[in-house]
Amino acid sequence: MSAPLSPRLRRIRLLAFTLGAAGFFIAFFHRVAPGAIAADLRGAYELSATTLGFVAALYFYPYALLQLPSGVLADSVGPRRLFTGGMVVAGMGSLLFAFAPGAGWLLAGRGLVGVGVAVVFVSVLKLIANWFRDNEFGTWVGVLQLIGNTGAVLAAWPLAWVVQHVAWSGVFAVIGVASILLAVALWFGVQDAPPGAATVGGGRAGWTEGLAVVSRNPQTWLAFAMHFGILGSYMTFAGLWAVPYLTDGQGLSRSDATLHVTVMIIGFALVAPVIGTASDRSGLRRPFIRGISLVYLACWIPLVMGWKLPMWGSLALFAFVGLSIGNSVLCWAVAKEVNPPALAGTATSLVNTGGFLGAALLQPAVGWILDRSADVPQVEAYGRAAGLLAAVALAGVVAAFLLRETHCRNVHRQDRDR
């Protein structure tokens, strides 16, 4: 989208982004919430650490599996239809999770939530790609991350405080109803793109060709690997294991532990739009991606070593983890910029799969390590688990260093026009 918009279309664009961001807010809440209620779930359903890991990860399994189909559908049938259906399914899953009579139903509800919210991010990215210019993409994805992470913030310390006074099931019931109401608003309030804009990648019949184009691009897979290693390790930690790491491994109270997660998520939320805007204005992607990835990797050293830091030092460390994950907004931008513009949904969804596949595999893997480390001190057991996450993060940093500089422009379009 490069032509100026009328005031009416600008209002429609803002409404589409606002409703999309609201869906992303809900998706982030679900992503992080199990960490705050981990003790409640284990007590209510008598879950082992491995089983708890699978409950949390069942959000990520369908999320990862459906990223690519979501991108293809966003390019073919449009984000409005896809987004609306996803929020209905997510709402039903949240209600089932809230009122699950047993562990099996709990897993089913969590899985349905994962299915529903799997389409959210790709749908919003497609809306941003359709309604905003190339050199605005990083900025608006950063704002989207800020709003989404606000949902994650509420799912950390505030949720831990709320469930001391009301049942956690009531919280998820309210979120379920809100998701369904949002679906209604999306259906009646969103347009896929400005009138006359080219928004699809070949239509329903041409999706396989579009997927082949994106899959043949080595840069797509480097971005995938970066997301798998960096975002996957972060979501595994923030979404479930950070609170147990701090309570069981470091001896903190649940309130203090969820405060650490809140600080970490706030760091991510605040820095994402800053990084996106700074990258867009400088016309550079790679220096931000490389430098910030190294900071993220360094943050794992004290976590692996199990250092018992003073409260201010521990909070500062978690803040830096959140701040250093903010470069993930540029990974989606690069994915869009190294592939044909009409395949923005397919490209960003394939790359996005990496992070969620990482979390889906790593959350139960951490639980497995902890269950088999019962004969060692808790601090050592959690250090072993953190070592796994640090190794995966290192692989993501290596991939980040190999990404191409796009100068915030679609290089596929530029190469074609030469």
Short mmCIF file of C-alpha atoms in Angstrom, two decimals:
data_model
loop_
_atom_site.label_atom_id
_atom_site.label_comp_id
_atom_site.label_asym_id
_atom_site.label_seq_id
_atom_site.Cartn_x
_atom_site.Cartn_y
_atom_site.Cartn_z
CA MET A 1 0.00 0.00 0.00
CA SER A 2 1.65 3.20 -1.22
CA ALA A 3 -1.15 5.58 -2.31
CA PRO A 4 -2.44 8.20 0.19
CA LEU A 5 -5.63 7.20 2.01
CA SER A 6 -8.74 9.30 2.47
CA PRO A 7 -9.75 10.22 6.06
CA ARG A 8 -12.47 7.57 5.93
CA LEU A 9 -10.03 4.84 4.90
CA ARG A 10 -7.57 5.95 7.57
CA ARG A 11 -10.32 5.45 10.17
CA ILE A 12 -11.06 2.01 8.76
CA ARG A 13 -7.34 1.18 8.86
CA LEU A 14 -7.09 2.25 12.50
CA LEU A 15 -10.15 0.19 13.42
CA ALA A 16 -8.70 -2.89 11.69
CA PHE A 17 -5.42 -2.50 13.56
CA THR A 18 -7.18 -1.86 16.89
CA LEU A 19 -9.39 -4.94 16.67
CA GLY A 20 -6.46 -7.00 15.45
CA ALA A 21 -4.35 -5.81 18.37
CA ALA A 22 -7.15 -6.74 20.77
CA GLY A 23 -7.03 -10.30 19.46
CA PHE A 24 -3.27 -10.32 19.85
CA PHE A 25 -3.70 -9.08 23.44
CA ILE A 26 -5.87 -12.12 24.19
CA ALA A 27 -3.41 -14.48 22.46
CA PHE A 28 -0.55 -13.18 24.60
CA PHE A 29 -2.59 -13.54 27.78
CA HIS A 30 -3.16 -17.22 27.04
CA ARG A 31 0.49 -17.68 26.10
CA VAL A 32 1.86 -16.63 29.50
CA ALA A 33 -1.00 -17.41 31.92
CA PRO A 34 -0.01 -21.02 32.82
CA GLY A 35 3.13 -19.74 34.56
CA ALA A 36 1.09 -17.67 37.01
CA ILE A 37 -1.36 -20.49 37.80
CA ALA A 38 1.11 -23.40 37.56
CA ALA A 39 0.80 -24.25 41.26
CA ASP A 40 -3.01 -24.09 41.08
CA LEU A 41 -3.12 -26.42 38.07
CA ARG A 42 -0.70 -28.92 39.61
CA GLY A 43 -2.69 -28.97 42.84
CA ALA A 44 -6.14 -29.15 41.26
CA TYR A 45 -5.33 -31.83 38.67
CA GLU A 46 -2.33 -33.57 40.35
CA LEU A 47 0.00 -32.91 37.43
CA SER A 48 3.68 -33.87 37.22
CA ALA A 49 6.20 -31.34 35.90
CA THR A 50 6.24 -33.11 32.53
CA THR A 51 2.43 -33.14 32.28
CA LEU A 52 2.27 -29.48 33.28
CA GLY A 53 4.76 -28.79 30.50
CA PHE A 54 2.48 -30.56 28.03
CA VAL A 55 -0.55 -28.57 29.22
CA ALA A 56 1.28 -25.31 28.61
CA ALA A 57 2.82 -26.56 25.35
CA LEU A 58 -0.51 -27.71 23.92
CA TYR A 59 -1.13 -24.07 23.10
CA PHE A 60 2.01 -24.11 20.96
CA TYR A 61 1.56 -27.43 19.10
CA PRO A 62 -1.47 -26.37 17.04
CA TYR A 63 -0.13 -22.82 16.94
CA ALA A 64 3.06 -24.01 15.26
CA LEU A 65 1.31 -26.51 12.97
CA LEU A 66 -1.24 -23.95 11.80
CA GLN A 67 1.09 -21.04 11.14
CA LEU A 68 1.78 -21.99 7.54
CA PRO A 69 -1.86 -22.85 6.67
CA SER A 70 -2.84 -19.58 8.36
CA GLY A 71 -0.46 -17.63 6.16
CA VAL A 72 -1.74 -19.33 3.02
CA LEU A 73 -5.34 -18.64 4.04
CA ALA A 74 -4.54 -15.02 4.92
CA ASP A 75 -3.15 -14.59 1.41
CA SER A 76 -6.02 -16.43 -0.29
CA VAL A 77 -9.31 -15.98 1.60
CA GLY A 78 -8.26 -12.84 3.48
CA PRO A 79 -7.47 -12.03 7.12
CA ARG A 80 -10.98 -10.91 8.11
CA ARG A 81 -12.63 -14.31 7.64
CA LEU A 82 -9.67 -16.15 9.10
CA PHE A 83 -9.36 -13.92 12.14
CA THR A 84 -13.07 -14.04 12.96
CA GLY A 85 -13.22 -17.83 12.91
CA GLY A 86 -10.07 -18.09 15.00
CA MET A 87 -11.44 -15.92 17.80
CA VAL A 88 -14.62 -17.99 17.98
CA VAL A 89 -12.58 -21.18 18.41
CA ALA A 90 -10.27 -19.50 20.96
CA GLY A 91 -13.28 -18.35 22.98
CA MET A 92 -14.73 -21.87 23.06
CA GLY A 93 -11.35 -23.27 24.10
CA SER A 94 -10.98 -20.76 26.93
CA LEU A 95 -14.42 -21.67 28.27
CA LEU A 96 -13.58 -25.38 28.13
CA PHE A 97 -10.26 -24.74 29.91
CA ALA A 98 -12.09 -22.79 32.61
CA PHE A 99 -14.62 -25.51 33.37
CA ALA A 100 -12.54 -28.63 32.62
CA PRO A 101 -13.64 -31.50 34.91
CA GLY A 102 -10.33 -33.33 34.48
CA ALA A 103 -6.83 -33.12 33.05
CA GLY A 104 -7.94 -34.49 29.68
CA TRP A 105 -10.51 -31.72 29.23
CA LEU A 106 -7.92 -29.20 30.42
CA LEU A 107 -5.62 -30.34 27.64
CA ALA A 108 -8.45 -30.18 25.12
CA GLY A 109 -9.36 -26.63 26.12
CA ARG A 110 -5.75 -25.50 25.93
CA GLY A 111 -5.41 -27.11 22.52
CA LEU A 112 -8.53 -25.37 21.20
CA VAL A 113 -7.16 -22.04 22.41
CA GLY A 114 -3.96 -22.76 20.50
CA VAL A 115 -5.94 -23.56 17.35
CA GLY A 116 -7.96 -20.37 17.61
CA VAL A 117 -5.19 -17.89 18.34
CA ALA A 118 -2.85 -19.52 15.80
CA VAL A 119 -4.36 -17.33 13.08
CA VAL A 120 -4.23 -14.06 15.02
CA PHE A 121 -0.69 -12.83 14.47
CA VAL A 122 -0.50 -13.75 10.80
CA SER A 123 -3.89 -12.12 10.18
CA VAL A 124 -2.76 -8.88 11.81
CA LEU A 125 0.56 -8.94 9.94
CA LYS A 126 -1.37 -9.35 6.70
CA LEU A 127 -3.61 -6.40 7.62
CA ILE A 128 -0.54 -4.26 8.39
CA ALA A 129 1.11 -5.31 5.12
CA ASN A 130 -2.07 -4.41 3.21
CA TRP A 131 -2.80 -1.10 4.91
CA PHE A 132 0.65 0.37 5.67
CA ARG A 133 3.80 1.20 3.68
CA ASP A 134 6.93 -0.96 3.70
CA ASN A 135 8.89 1.54 5.77
CA GLU A 136 6.08 1.63 8.38
CA PHE A 137 5.88 -2.13 8.87
CA GLY A 138 8.48 -2.43 11.64
CA THR A 139 6.92 0.46 13.54
CA TRP A 140 3.39 -0.95 13.54
CA VAL A 141 4.53 -4.48 14.33
CA GLY A 142 6.40 -2.96 17.27
CA VAL A 143 3.20 -1.24 18.45
CA LEU A 144 1.40 -4.55 18.03
CA GLN A 145 4.00 -6.24 20.23
CA LEU A 146 3.53 -3.53 22.85
CA ILE A 147 -0.22 -4.16 22.97
CA GLY A 148 0.14 -7.94 22.88
CA ASN A 149 2.70 -7.93 25.66
CA THR A 150 0.34 -5.87 27.77
CA GLY A 151 -1.86 -8.97 27.74
CA ALA A 152 1.15 -11.02 28.80
CA VAL A 153 1.88 -8.55 31.62
CA LEU A 154 -1.64 -9.00 32.96
CA ALA A 155 -1.14 -12.78 32.79
CA ALA A 156 1.89 -12.59 35.11
CA TRP A 157 1.90 -10.77 38.47
CA PRO A 158 -1.63 -9.29 38.15
CA LEU A 159 -3.11 -12.71 37.36
CA ALA A 160 -1.22 -14.28 40.29
CA TRP A 161 -2.72 -11.59 42.54
CA VAL A 162 -6.24 -11.98 41.14
CA VAL A 163 -6.33 -15.77 41.62
CA GLN A 164 -5.63 -15.24 45.31
CA HIS A 165 -9.07 -13.64 45.53
CA VAL A 166 -11.14 -15.28 42.77
CA ALA A 167 -11.03 -18.66 41.07
CA TRP A 168 -8.67 -18.83 38.08
CA SER A 169 -11.47 -20.55 36.15
CA GLY A 170 -13.58 -17.38 36.32
CA VAL A 171 -10.80 -15.38 34.69
CA PHE A 172 -10.62 -17.75 31.74
CA ALA A 173 -14.41 -17.79 31.40
CA VAL A 174 -14.42 -13.99 31.05
CA ILE A 175 -11.62 -14.16 28.46
CA GLY A 176 -13.62 -16.77 26.53
CA VAL A 177 -16.71 -14.57 26.34
CA ALA A 178 -14.60 -11.55 25.36
CA SER A 179 -13.02 -13.55 22.52
CA ILE A 180 -16.39 -14.41 21.03
CA LEU A 181 -17.58 -10.79 21.26
CA LEU A 182 -14.38 -9.68 19.55
CA ALA A 183 -15.10 -12.12 16.72
CA VAL A 184 -18.42 -10.35 16.11
CA ALA A 185 -16.67 -6.97 16.02
CA LEU A 186 -14.06 -8.28 13.59
CA TRP A 187 -16.65 -9.63 11.20
CA PHE A 188 -18.52 -6.33 10.99
CA GLY A 189 -15.64 -3.88 11.47
CA VAL A 190 -12.65 -5.06 9.43
CA GLN A 191 -11.83 -4.79 5.74
CA ASP A 192 -9.00 -6.88 4.30
CA ALA A 193 -7.37 -4.00 2.41
CA PRO A 194 -7.99 -0.59 0.81
CA PRO A 195 -10.18 -0.72 -2.30
CA GLY A 196 -8.27 -1.87 -5.37
CA ALA A 197 -5.19 -3.07 -3.48
CA ALA A 198 -3.44 -6.29 -4.56
CA THR A 199 -3.67 -8.52 -1.50
CA VAL A 200 -3.53 -12.18 -2.53
CA GLY A 201 -0.80 -14.55 -3.50
CA GLY A 202 -2.31 -16.28 -6.50
CA GLY A 203 -5.71 -17.19 -5.06
CA ARG A 204 -6.79 -20.56 -3.77
CA ALA A 205 -5.45 -22.39 -6.80
CA GLY A 206 -2.04 -20.76 -6.62
CA TRP A 207 -1.20 -21.21 -2.94
CA THR A 208 1.13 -24.15 -3.58
CA GLU A 209 3.20 -22.07 -5.98
CA GLY A 210 3.39 -19.25 -3.46
CA LEU A 211 4.46 -21.65 -0.72
CA ALA A 212 7.12 -23.08 -3.01
CA VAL A 213 8.49 -19.59 -3.72
CA VAL A 214 8.75 -18.76 -0.02
CA SER A 215 10.19 -22.19 0.90
CA ARG A 216 12.91 -22.03 -1.76
CA ASN A 217 14.29 -18.83 -0.27
CA PRO A 218 17.22 -19.61 2.11
CA GLN A 219 16.64 -16.32 3.92
CA THR A 220 13.19 -17.52 4.93
CA TRP A 221 14.73 -20.51 6.72
CA LEU A 222 17.39 -18.39 8.42
CA ALA A 223 14.62 -16.21 9.85
CA PHE A 224 12.78 -19.41 10.85
CA ALA A 225 15.89 -20.67 12.67
CA MET A 226 16.37 -17.34 14.43
CA HIS A 227 12.80 -17.46 15.68
CA PHE A 228 13.09 -21.10 16.76
CA GLY A 229 16.18 -20.41 18.85
CA ILE A 230 15.58 -16.95 20.27
CA LEU A 231 11.81 -16.55 20.51
CA GLY A 232 11.28 -20.26 21.21
CA SER A 233 13.59 -20.24 24.24
CA TYR A 234 12.07 -16.98 25.50
CA MET A 235 8.46 -18.19 25.26
CA THR A 236 9.38 -21.47 26.94
CA PHE A 237 10.84 -19.54 29.87
CA ALA A 238 8.37 -16.65 30.13
CA GLY A 239 5.30 -18.75 29.33
CA LEU A 240 5.81 -21.42 32.00
CA TRP A 241 9.17 -22.16 33.60
CA ALA A 242 10.40 -18.74 34.80
CA VAL A 243 8.10 -18.76 37.83
CA PRO A 244 9.03 -22.32 38.94
CA TYR A 245 12.70 -21.50 38.25
CA LEU A 246 12.50 -18.59 40.68
CA THR A 247 10.27 -20.20 43.31
CA ASP A 248 11.69 -23.74 43.41
CA GLY A 249 15.22 -23.01 42.23
CA GLN A 250 15.88 -19.60 43.81
CA GLY A 251 13.52 -19.66 46.79
CA LEU A 252 11.45 -16.61 45.86
CA SER A 253 7.77 -16.24 46.70
CA ARG A 254 5.26 -16.61 43.90
CA SER A 255 4.50 -12.90 44.12
CA ASP A 256 8.17 -11.98 43.67
CA ALA A 257 8.60 -14.56 40.90
CA THR A 258 5.64 -13.29 38.88
CA LEU A 259 6.93 -9.75 39.43
CA HIS A 260 10.15 -10.83 37.65
CA VAL A 261 8.15 -12.19 34.73
CA THR A 262 6.10 -8.99 34.63
CA VAL A 263 9.28 -6.88 34.46
CA MET A 264 10.60 -9.12 31.68
CA ILE A 265 7.43 -8.81 29.63
CA ILE A 266 7.21 -5.04 30.20
CA GLY A 267 10.75 -4.78 28.86
CA PHE A 268 9.71 -6.61 25.70
CA ALA A 269 6.55 -4.53 25.38
CA LEU A 270 8.30 -1.18 25.73
CA VAL A 271 11.31 -1.87 23.54
CA ALA A 272 9.52 -3.55 20.60
CA PRO A 273 8.05 -0.34 19.11
CA VAL A 274 11.30 1.52 19.80
CA ILE A 275 13.37 -1.04 17.90
CA GLY A 276 10.85 -1.23 15.07
CA THR A 277 10.73 2.54 14.68
CA ALA A 278 14.50 2.99 15.00
CA SER A 279 15.10 0.32 12.35
CA ASP A 280 12.52 1.83 9.97
CA ARG A 281 13.97 5.33 10.33
CA SER A 282 17.60 4.24 9.98
CA GLY A 283 16.85 2.05 6.97
CA LEU A 284 18.77 -0.83 8.56
CA ARG A 285 17.77 -4.22 9.94
CA ARG A 286 20.92 -6.26 10.48
CA PRO A 287 22.82 -4.13 13.07
CA PHE A 288 19.79 -4.18 15.39
CA ILE A 289 19.21 -7.91 14.90
CA ARG A 290 22.84 -8.85 15.54
CA GLY A 291 23.62 -6.58 18.46
CA ILE A 292 20.45 -7.23 20.44
CA SER A 293 20.66 -11.00 19.85
CA LEU A 294 24.07 -11.05 21.55
CA VAL A 295 22.64 -9.26 24.58
CA TYR A 296 19.89 -11.87 24.81
CA LEU A 297 22.39 -14.71 24.67
CA ALA A 298 24.51 -13.13 27.42
CA CYS A 299 21.47 -12.96 29.72
CA TRP A 300 21.36 -16.76 29.87
CA ILE A 301 24.76 -17.04 31.58
CA PRO A 302 23.59 -16.22 35.14
CA LEU A 303 20.43 -18.29 34.61
CA VAL A 304 22.42 -21.36 33.61
CA MET A 305 24.89 -20.87 36.45
CA GLY A 306 22.07 -20.46 38.95
CA TRP A 307 23.54 -17.30 40.46
CA LYS A 308 21.52 -15.98 43.41
CA LEU A 309 21.47 -12.28 42.71
CA PRO A 310 20.12 -9.56 45.00
CA MET A 311 16.57 -8.57 44.20
CA TRP A 312 17.57 -5.47 42.24
CA GLY A 313 20.11 -7.47 40.22
CA SER A 314 17.67 -10.27 39.52
CA LEU A 315 14.98 -7.84 38.36
CA ALA A 316 17.52 -6.06 36.18
CA LEU A 317 18.53 -9.36 34.57
CA PHE A 318 14.94 -10.22 33.74
CA ALA A 319 14.39 -6.72 32.38
CA PHE A 320 17.34 -7.20 30.03
CA VAL A 321 15.94 -10.54 28.87
CA GLY A 322 12.73 -8.75 27.89
CA LEU A 323 14.52 -5.81 26.30
CA SER A 324 16.77 -8.07 24.25
CA ILE A 325 13.92 -10.15 22.82
CA GLY A 326 12.53 -7.01 21.18
CA ASN A 327 14.51 -7.60 18.00
CA SER A 328 12.06 -10.35 17.10
CA VAL A 329 9.85 -7.68 15.48
CA LEU A 330 12.54 -7.24 12.84
CA CYS A 331 12.61 -10.94 12.01
CA TRP A 332 9.03 -10.73 10.73
CA ALA A 333 9.91 -7.59 8.80
CA VAL A 334 12.86 -9.33 7.12
CA ALA A 335 10.68 -12.33 6.26
CA LYS A 336 8.24 -10.02 4.46
CA GLU A 337 10.99 -8.06 2.75
CA VAL A 338 12.91 -11.01 1.26
CA ASN A 339 9.81 -12.54 -0.36
CA PRO A 340 7.23 -11.32 -2.92
CA PRO A 341 4.89 -8.69 -1.42
CA ALA A 342 1.73 -10.67 -2.20
CA LEU A 343 3.11 -13.59 -0.15
CA ALA A 344 3.58 -11.59 3.07
CA GLY A 345 1.16 -13.85 4.95
CA THR A 346 2.82 -17.07 3.83
CA ALA A 347 6.34 -15.76 4.52
CA THR A 348 5.66 -14.36 7.99
CA SER A 349 3.64 -17.40 9.01
CA LEU A 350 6.39 -19.82 8.00
CA VAL A 351 8.94 -17.83 9.99
CA ASN A 352 6.55 -17.47 12.91
CA THR A 353 6.23 -21.25 13.02
CA GLY A 354 9.83 -21.43 14.19
CA GLY A 355 9.26 -19.67 17.50
CA PHE A 356 6.16 -21.61 18.41
CA LEU A 357 7.58 -24.93 17.32
CA GLY A 358 10.51 -24.16 19.61
CA ALA A 359 8.22 -23.48 22.56
CA ALA A 360 6.09 -26.56 21.79
CA LEU A 361 9.16 -28.80 21.92
CA LEU A 362 11.06 -27.06 24.71
CA GLN A 363 8.34 -26.65 27.35
CA PRO A 364 7.86 -30.41 27.92
CA ALA A 365 11.61 -30.98 27.37
CA VAL A 366 12.34 -28.71 30.34
CA GLY A 367 9.77 -30.60 32.41
CA TRP A 368 11.41 -33.90 31.41
CA ILE A 369 14.82 -32.62 32.55
CA LEU A 370 13.37 -31.50 35.89
CA ASP A 371 11.58 -34.80 36.52
CA ARG A 372 14.85 -36.66 35.93
CA SER A 373 16.89 -34.33 38.12
CA ALA A 374 15.08 -35.10 41.36
CA ASP A 375 18.31 -36.40 42.95
CA VAL A 376 20.15 -33.05 42.67
CA PRO A 377 19.49 -29.67 44.32
CA GLN A 378 16.73 -27.69 42.69
CA VAL A 379 19.06 -24.88 41.70
CA GLU A 380 21.21 -27.37 39.79
CA ALA A 381 18.20 -29.01 38.17
CA TYR A 382 16.91 -25.69 36.88
CA GLY A 383 20.42 -24.79 35.76
CA ARG A 384 20.45 -27.90 33.57
CA ALA A 385 17.10 -26.92 32.09
CA ALA A 386 18.30 -23.38 31.47
CA GLY A 387 21.37 -24.83 29.76
CA LEU A 388 19.14 -26.48 27.18
CA LEU A 389 17.37 -23.18 26.49
CA ALA A 390 20.68 -21.32 26.25
CA ALA A 391 22.02 -23.82 23.68
CA VAL A 392 18.92 -23.38 21.54
CA ALA A 393 19.23 -19.60 21.88
CA LEU A 394 22.82 -19.79 20.64
CA ALA A 395 21.67 -21.56 17.48
CA GLY A 396 19.15 -18.76 16.90
CA VAL A 397 21.83 -16.11 17.30
CA VAL A 398 24.02 -17.83 14.70
CA ALA A 399 21.11 -17.77 12.24
CA ALA A 400 20.48 -14.09 13.03
CA PHE A 401 24.02 -13.20 11.99
CA LEU A 402 23.44 -14.77 8.56
CA LEU A 403 20.31 -12.77 7.67
CA ARG A 404 20.47 -10.40 4.71
CA GLU A 405 20.29 -6.62 5.08
CA THR A 406 17.08 -5.43 3.37
CA HIS A 407 17.35 -1.68 4.13
CA CYS A 408 13.65 -1.78 5.10
CA ARG A 409 12.56 -2.35 1.49
CA ASN A 410 11.23 -5.37 -0.33
CA VAL A 411 14.38 -6.76 -1.90
CA HIS A 412 12.41 -9.23 -4.03
CA ARG A 413 10.62 -6.30 -5.71
CA GLN A 414 13.91 -4.39 -6.12
CA ASP A 415 15.71 -7.42 -7.63
CA ARG A 416 12.84 -7.95 -10.06
CA ASP A 417 12.85 -4.29 -11.18
CA ARG A 418 16.57 -4.23 -12.00
#
